[in-house]
CSV table of C-alpha atoms and ligand atoms in Angstrom, one decimal:
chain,number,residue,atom,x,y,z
A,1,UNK,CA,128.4,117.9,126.7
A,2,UNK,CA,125.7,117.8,124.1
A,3,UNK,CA,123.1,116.1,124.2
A,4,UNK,CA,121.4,113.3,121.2
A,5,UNK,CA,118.2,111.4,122.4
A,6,UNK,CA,117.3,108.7,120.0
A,7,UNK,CA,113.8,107.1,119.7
A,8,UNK,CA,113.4,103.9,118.6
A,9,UNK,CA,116.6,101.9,120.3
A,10,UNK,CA,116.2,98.5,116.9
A,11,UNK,CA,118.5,98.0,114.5
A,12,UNK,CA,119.2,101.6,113.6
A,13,UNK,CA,118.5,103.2,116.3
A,14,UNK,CA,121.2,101.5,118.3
A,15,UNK,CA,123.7,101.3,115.9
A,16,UNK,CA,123.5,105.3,115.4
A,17,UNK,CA,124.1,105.2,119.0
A,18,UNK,CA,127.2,103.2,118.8
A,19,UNK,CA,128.1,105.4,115.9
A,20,UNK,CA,128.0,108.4,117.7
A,21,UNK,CA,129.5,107.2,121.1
A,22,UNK,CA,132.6,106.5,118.7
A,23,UNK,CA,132.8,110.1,117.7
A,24,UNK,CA,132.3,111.5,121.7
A,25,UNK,CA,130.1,114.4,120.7
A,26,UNK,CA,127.4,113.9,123.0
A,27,UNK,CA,125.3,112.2,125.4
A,28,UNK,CA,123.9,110.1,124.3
A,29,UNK,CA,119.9,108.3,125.3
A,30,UNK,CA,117.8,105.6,124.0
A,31,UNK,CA,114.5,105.5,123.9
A,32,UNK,CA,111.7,102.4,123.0
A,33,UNK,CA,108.3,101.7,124.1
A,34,UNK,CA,109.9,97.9,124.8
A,35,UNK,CA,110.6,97.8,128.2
A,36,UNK,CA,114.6,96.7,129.3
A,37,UNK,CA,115.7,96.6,126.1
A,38,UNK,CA,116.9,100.1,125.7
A,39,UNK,CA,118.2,100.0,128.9
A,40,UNK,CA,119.9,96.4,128.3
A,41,UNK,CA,121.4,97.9,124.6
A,42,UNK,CA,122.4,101.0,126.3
A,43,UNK,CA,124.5,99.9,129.8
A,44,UNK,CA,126.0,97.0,127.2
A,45,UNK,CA,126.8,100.1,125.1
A,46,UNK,CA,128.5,102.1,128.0
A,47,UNK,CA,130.2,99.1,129.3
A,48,UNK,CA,132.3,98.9,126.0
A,49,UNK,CA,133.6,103.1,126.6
A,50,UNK,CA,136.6,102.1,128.5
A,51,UNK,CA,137.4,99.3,125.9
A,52,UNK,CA,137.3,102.5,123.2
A,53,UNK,CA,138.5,105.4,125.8
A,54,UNK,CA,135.3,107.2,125.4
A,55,UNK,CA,133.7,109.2,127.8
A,56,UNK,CA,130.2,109.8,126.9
A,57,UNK,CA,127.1,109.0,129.0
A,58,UNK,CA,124.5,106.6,127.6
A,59,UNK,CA,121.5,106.0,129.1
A,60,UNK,CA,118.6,103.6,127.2
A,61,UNK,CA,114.8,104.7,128.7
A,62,UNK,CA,111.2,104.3,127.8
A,63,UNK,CA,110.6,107.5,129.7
A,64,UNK,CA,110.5,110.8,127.9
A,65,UNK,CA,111.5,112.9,130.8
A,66,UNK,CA,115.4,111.5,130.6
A,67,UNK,CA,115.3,112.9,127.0
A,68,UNK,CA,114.9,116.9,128.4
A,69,UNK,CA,117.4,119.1,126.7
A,70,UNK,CA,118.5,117.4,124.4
A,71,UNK,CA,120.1,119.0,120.9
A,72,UNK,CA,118.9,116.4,118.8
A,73,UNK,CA,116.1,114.2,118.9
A,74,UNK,CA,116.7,111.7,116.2
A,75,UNK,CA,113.4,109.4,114.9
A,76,UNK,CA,114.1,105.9,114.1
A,77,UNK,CA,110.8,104.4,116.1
A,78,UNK,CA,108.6,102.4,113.5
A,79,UNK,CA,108.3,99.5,111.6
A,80,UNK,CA,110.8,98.5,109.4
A,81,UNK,CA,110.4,97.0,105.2
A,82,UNK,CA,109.6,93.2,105.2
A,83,UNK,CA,110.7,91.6,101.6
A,84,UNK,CA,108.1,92.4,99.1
A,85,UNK,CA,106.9,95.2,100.7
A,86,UNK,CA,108.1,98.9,99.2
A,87,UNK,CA,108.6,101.9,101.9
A,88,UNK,CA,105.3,103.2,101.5
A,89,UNK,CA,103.7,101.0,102.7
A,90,UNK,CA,104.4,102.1,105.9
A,91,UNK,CA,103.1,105.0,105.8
A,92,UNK,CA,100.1,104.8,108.1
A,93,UNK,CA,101.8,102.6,111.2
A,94,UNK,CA,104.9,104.7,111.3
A,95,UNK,CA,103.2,108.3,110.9
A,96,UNK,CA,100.9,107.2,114.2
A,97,UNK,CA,103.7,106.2,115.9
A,98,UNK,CA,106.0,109.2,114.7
A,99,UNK,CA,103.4,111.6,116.0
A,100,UNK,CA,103.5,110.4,119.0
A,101,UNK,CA,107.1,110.6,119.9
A,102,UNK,CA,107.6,113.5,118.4
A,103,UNK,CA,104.8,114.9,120.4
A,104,UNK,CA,106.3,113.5,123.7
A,105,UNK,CA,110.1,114.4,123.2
A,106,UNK,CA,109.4,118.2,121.3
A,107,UNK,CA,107.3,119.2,125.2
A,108,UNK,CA,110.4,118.3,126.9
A,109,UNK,CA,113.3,119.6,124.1
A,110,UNK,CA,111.8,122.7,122.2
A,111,UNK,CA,115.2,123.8,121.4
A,112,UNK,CA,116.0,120.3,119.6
A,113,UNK,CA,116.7,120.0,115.6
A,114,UNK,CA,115.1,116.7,114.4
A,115,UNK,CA,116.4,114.6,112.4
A,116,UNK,CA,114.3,111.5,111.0
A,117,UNK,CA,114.9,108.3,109.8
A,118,UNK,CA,111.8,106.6,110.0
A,119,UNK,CA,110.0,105.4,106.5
A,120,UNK,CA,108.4,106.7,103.9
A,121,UNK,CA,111.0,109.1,104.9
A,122,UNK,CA,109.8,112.0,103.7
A,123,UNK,CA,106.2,111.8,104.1
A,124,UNK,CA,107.8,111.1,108.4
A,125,UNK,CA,109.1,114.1,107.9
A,126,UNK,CA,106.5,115.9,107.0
A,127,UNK,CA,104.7,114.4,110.1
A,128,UNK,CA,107.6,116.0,112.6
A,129,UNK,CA,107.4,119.4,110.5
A,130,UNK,CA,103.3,119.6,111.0
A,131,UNK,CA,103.5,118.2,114.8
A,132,UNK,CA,106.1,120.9,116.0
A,133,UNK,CA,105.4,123.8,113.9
A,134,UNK,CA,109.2,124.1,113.7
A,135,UNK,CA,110.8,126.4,110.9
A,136,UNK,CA,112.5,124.1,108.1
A,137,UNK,CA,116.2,125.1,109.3
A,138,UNK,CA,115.2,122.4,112.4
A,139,UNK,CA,113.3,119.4,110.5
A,140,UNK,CA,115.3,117.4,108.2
A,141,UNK,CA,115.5,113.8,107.0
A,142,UNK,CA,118.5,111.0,106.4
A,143,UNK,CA,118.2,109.4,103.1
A,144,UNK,CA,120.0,111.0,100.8
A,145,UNK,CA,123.6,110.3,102.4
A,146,UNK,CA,122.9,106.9,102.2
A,147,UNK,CA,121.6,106.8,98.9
A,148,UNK,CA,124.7,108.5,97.6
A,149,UNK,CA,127.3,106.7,100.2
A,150,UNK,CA,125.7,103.4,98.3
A,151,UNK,CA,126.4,104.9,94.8
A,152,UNK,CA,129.8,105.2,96.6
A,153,UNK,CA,130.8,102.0,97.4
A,154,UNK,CA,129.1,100.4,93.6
A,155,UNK,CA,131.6,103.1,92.1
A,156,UNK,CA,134.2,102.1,94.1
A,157,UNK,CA,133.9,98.5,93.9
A,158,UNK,CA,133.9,98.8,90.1
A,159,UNK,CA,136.8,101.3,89.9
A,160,UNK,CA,139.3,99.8,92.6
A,161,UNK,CA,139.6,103.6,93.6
A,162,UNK,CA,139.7,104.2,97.6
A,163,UNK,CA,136.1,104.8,98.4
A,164,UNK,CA,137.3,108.7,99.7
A,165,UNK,CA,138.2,109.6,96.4
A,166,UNK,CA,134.7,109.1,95.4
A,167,UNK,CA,131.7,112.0,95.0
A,168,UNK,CA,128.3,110.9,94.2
A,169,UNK,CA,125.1,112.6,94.8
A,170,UNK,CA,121.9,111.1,94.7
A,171,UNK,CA,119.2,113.9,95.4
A,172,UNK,CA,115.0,113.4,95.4
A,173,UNK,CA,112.5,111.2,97.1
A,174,UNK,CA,113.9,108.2,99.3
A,175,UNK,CA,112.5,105.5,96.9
A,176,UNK,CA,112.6,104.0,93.6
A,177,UNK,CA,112.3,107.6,92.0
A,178,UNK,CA,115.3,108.4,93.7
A,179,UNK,CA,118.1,110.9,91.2
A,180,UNK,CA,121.3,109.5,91.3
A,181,UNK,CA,123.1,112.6,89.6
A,182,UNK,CA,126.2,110.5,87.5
A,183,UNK,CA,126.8,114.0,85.8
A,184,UNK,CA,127.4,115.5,89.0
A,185,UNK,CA,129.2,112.7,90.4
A,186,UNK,CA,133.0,111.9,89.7
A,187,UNK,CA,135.8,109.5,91.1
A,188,UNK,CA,138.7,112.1,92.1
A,189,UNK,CA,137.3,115.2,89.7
A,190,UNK,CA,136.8,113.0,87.0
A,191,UNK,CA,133.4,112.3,86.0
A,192,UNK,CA,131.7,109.2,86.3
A,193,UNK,CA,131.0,108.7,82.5
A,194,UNK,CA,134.4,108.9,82.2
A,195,UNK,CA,135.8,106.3,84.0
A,196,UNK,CA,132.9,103.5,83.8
A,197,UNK,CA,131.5,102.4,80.5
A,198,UNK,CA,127.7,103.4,80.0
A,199,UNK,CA,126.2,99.8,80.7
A,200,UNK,CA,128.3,99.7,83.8
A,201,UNK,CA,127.3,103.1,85.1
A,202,UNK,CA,123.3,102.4,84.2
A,203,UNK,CA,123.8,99.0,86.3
A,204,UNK,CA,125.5,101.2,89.1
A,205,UNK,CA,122.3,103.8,88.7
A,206,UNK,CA,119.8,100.6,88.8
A,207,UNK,CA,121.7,99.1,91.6
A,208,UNK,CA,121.6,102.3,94.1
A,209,UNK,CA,118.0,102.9,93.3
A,210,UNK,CA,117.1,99.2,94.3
A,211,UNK,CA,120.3,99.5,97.3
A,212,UNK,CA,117.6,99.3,100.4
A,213,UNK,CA,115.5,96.9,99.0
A,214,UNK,CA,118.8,93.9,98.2
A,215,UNK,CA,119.9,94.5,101.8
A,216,UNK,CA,116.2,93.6,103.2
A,217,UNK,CA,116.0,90.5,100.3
A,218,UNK,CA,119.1,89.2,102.5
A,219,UNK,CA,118.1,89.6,105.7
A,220,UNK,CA,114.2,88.7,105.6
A,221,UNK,CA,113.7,90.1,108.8
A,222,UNK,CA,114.4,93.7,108.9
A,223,UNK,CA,116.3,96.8,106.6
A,224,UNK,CA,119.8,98.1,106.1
A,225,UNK,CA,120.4,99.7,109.8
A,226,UNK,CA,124.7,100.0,109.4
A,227,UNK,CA,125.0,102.6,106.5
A,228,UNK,CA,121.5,104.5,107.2
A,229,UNK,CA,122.6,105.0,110.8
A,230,UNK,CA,126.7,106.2,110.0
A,231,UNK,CA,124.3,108.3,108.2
A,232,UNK,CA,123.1,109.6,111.0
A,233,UNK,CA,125.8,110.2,113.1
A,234,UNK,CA,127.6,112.3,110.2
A,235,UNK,CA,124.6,115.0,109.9
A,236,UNK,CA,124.9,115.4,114.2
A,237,UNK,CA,128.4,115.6,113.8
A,238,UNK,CA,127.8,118.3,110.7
A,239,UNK,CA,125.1,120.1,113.3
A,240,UNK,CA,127.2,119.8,116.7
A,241,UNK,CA,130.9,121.2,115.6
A,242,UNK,CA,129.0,123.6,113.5
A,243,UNK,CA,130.9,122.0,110.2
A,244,UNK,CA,128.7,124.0,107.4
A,245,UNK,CA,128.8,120.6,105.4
A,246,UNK,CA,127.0,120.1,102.3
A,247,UNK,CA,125.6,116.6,102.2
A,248,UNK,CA,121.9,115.4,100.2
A,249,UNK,CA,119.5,116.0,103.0
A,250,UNK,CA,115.5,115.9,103.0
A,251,UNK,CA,114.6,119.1,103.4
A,252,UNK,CA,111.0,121.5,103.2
A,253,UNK,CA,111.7,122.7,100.0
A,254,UNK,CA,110.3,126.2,99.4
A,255,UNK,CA,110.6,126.4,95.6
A,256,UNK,CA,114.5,125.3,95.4
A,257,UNK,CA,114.2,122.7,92.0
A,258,UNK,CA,110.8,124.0,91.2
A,259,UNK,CA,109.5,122.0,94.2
A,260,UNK,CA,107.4,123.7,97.3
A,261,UNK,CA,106.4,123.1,100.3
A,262,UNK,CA,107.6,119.4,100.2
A,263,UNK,CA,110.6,117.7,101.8
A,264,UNK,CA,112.6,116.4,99.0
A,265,UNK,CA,116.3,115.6,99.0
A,266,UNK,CA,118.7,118.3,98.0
A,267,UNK,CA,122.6,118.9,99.1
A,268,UNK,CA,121.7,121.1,102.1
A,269,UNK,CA,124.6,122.6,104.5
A,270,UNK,CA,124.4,121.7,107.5
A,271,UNK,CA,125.2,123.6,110.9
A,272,UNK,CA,124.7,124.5,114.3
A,273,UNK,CA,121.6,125.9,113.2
A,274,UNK,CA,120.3,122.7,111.4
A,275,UNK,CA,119.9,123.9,107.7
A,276,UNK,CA,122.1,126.6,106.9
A,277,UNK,CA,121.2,126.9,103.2
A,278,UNK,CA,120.1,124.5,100.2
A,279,UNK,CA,122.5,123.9,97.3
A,280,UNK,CA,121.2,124.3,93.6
A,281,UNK,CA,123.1,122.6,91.0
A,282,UNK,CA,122.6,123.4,87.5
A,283,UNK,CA,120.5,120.4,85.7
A,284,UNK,CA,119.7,119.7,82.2
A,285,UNK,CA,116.4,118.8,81.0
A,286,UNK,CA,116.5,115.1,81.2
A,287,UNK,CA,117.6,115.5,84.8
A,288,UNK,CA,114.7,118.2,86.0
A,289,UNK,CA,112.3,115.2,84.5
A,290,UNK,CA,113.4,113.1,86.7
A,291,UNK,CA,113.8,115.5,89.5
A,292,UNK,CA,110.0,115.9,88.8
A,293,UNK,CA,108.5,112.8,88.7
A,294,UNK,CA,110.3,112.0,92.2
A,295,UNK,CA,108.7,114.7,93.5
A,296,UNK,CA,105.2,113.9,92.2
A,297,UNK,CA,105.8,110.6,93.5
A,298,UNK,CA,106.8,112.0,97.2
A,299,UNK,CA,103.7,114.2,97.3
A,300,UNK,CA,101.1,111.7,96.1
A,301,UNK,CA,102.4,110.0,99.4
A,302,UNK,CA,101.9,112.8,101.5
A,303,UNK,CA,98.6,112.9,99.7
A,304,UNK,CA,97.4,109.8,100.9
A,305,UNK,CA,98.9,110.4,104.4
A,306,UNK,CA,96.8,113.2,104.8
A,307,UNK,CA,93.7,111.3,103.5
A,308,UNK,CA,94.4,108.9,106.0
A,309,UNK,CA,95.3,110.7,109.0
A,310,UNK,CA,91.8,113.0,108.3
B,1,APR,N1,107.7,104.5,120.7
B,1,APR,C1,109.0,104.2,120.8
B,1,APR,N2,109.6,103.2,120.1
B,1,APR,C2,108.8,102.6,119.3
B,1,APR,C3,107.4,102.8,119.1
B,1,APR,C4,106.9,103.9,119.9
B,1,APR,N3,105.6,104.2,119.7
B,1,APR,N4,106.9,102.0,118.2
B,1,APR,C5,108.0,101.2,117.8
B,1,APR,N5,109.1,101.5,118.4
B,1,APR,C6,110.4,100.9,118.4
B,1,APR,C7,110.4,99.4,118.3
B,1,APR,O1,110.1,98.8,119.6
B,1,APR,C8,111.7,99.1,117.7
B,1,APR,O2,112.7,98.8,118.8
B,1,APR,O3,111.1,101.3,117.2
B,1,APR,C9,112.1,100.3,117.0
B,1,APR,C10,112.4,100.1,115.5
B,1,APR,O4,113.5,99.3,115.4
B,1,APR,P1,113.6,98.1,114.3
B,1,APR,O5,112.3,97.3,114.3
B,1,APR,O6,114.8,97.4,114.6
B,1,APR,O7,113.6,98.9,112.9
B,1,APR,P2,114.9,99.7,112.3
B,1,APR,O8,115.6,98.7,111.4
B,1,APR,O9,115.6,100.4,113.3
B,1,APR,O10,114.1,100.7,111.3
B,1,APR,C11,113.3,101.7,111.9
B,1,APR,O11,113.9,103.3,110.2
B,1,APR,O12,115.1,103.0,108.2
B,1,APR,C12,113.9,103.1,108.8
B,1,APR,O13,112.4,101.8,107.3
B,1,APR,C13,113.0,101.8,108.6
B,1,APR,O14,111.0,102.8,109.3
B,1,APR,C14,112.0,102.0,109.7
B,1,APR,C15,112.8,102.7,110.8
């Protein structure tokens, strides 16, 4: 059986676990620096297999040890958004404490891809890249399949189409700079401007950028953790059976979109290998402006990270 060690056993963390034990493609472990709870989240977890006729093992831990082997380590240890406050300004917290586990679980799993969750997500991944030296095929973040998978369900909500039907594809920075692609996107083949009259579709646009921050207005306590996490468990299901599926996917981008050595999102195919290969689409000029400032935007974060971690 494969093996998936999580970090970080909150909100996400678990609920990528559940995610995945649904799907029975690995092992699965949970990790957190709390003591009991990832063991309390994880035996509740296991208890609930013969309920769903799953045999997976899952084991919750605040040793590193129990995390040897494993075939992905995914990051989701960190703080998360509080209203008012925007990703970034995480950046310092989370990057310490990224660091560190990426440290602990990459001595005990150097064969691992990692996968990252943790916020500002593509500064984190940066972090994980640096800290292991891995080649880019084995570092990549989540953010872009939620982004999109939100544009999704605005598209389908306004359309009445099944949500299956639907194709969107939201690439750059994890943030308010983020590139919803409505050229690119379509309900069925058909494009979006097509089927949803502009005001509606700009609304849609406005709506996805801003998607994280409504879901943490609601909940005052914490961020989304049920669509970032399905998230997840798609991209280790993608990596495990070897699926070569193309889904947006940070990435260390090498000069793909006239953006190097930079994680940025960009519909990357994903396999057994990690990153099999990055996906160029063709945009027009309004679009590589765009695709631009998001990545200005991502590196002035990774900027100040670097001031701050020197
Ligand atoms: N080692 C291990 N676990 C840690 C550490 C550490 N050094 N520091 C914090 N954690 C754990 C916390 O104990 C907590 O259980 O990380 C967990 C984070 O869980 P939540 O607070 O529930 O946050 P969550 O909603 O899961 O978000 C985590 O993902 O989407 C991003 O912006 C979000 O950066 C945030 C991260």
């Amino acid at each position: 059986m494969n093996k998936i060690s999580i970090i970080g056993a909150g909100m996400t963390g678990s609920t990528t676990a559940h995610w995945l034990a649904e799907r029975e493609i690995a092992d699965i472990v949970l990790v957190d620096i709390v003591e009991g709870m990832p063991q309390g989240k994880a035996l509740d977890m296991l208890e609930s297999m013969p309920v769903i006729g799953k045999d997976v093992s899952i084991i919750g831990t605040n040793d590193y040890a129990d995390t040897a082997g494993s075939d992905i380590v995914v990051i989701t240890s960190g703080l998360p958004r509080k209203p008012g406050m925007s990703r970034d300004d995480l950046i310092k917290t989370n990057a310490d404490i990224v660091k560190d586990v990426t440290e602990k679980t990459f001595a005990v799993s150097p064969d691992a891809i990692f996968i990252v969750l943790t916020n500002p997500l593509d500064a984190m991944c940066q972090v994980v890249f640096d800290t292991t030296g891995l080649p880019r095929e084995r570092v990549i973040g989540q953010a872009g399949i939620l982004d999109s998978a939100r544009m999704q369900a605005f598209v389908a909500m306004e359309t009445g189409v099944s949500v299956e039907n639907i194709n969107c594809y939201v690439l750059g920075g994890h943030g308010d700079t983020m590139v919803p692609l409505t050229r690119h996107s379509n309900v069925a083949g058909k494009p979006l401007d097509k089927m949803i009259p502009e005001d509606r579709l700009a609304a849609i646009v406005e709506r996805t950028r801003k998607g994280g921050g409504e879901i943490v207005g609601l909940l005052k306590t914490g961020s989304a953790f049920y669509a970032p996490s399905a998230a997840i468990a798609q991209m280790c299901e993608a990596i495990l059976k070897d699926k070569n599926l193309i889904v947006p996917t940070s990435v260390y981008l090498q000069g793909e979109y006239g953006v190097k050595d930079l994680f940025f999102g960009v519909p990357a195919q994903l396999n057994r290998q990690g990153v099999a290969k990055v996906i160029e689409y063709d945009l027009n000029d309004a679009e590589k402006d765009e695709i631009k400032s998001s990545a200005d935007h991502v590196q002035a974060n990774v900027d100040k990270l670097a001031e701050l971690l020197a």
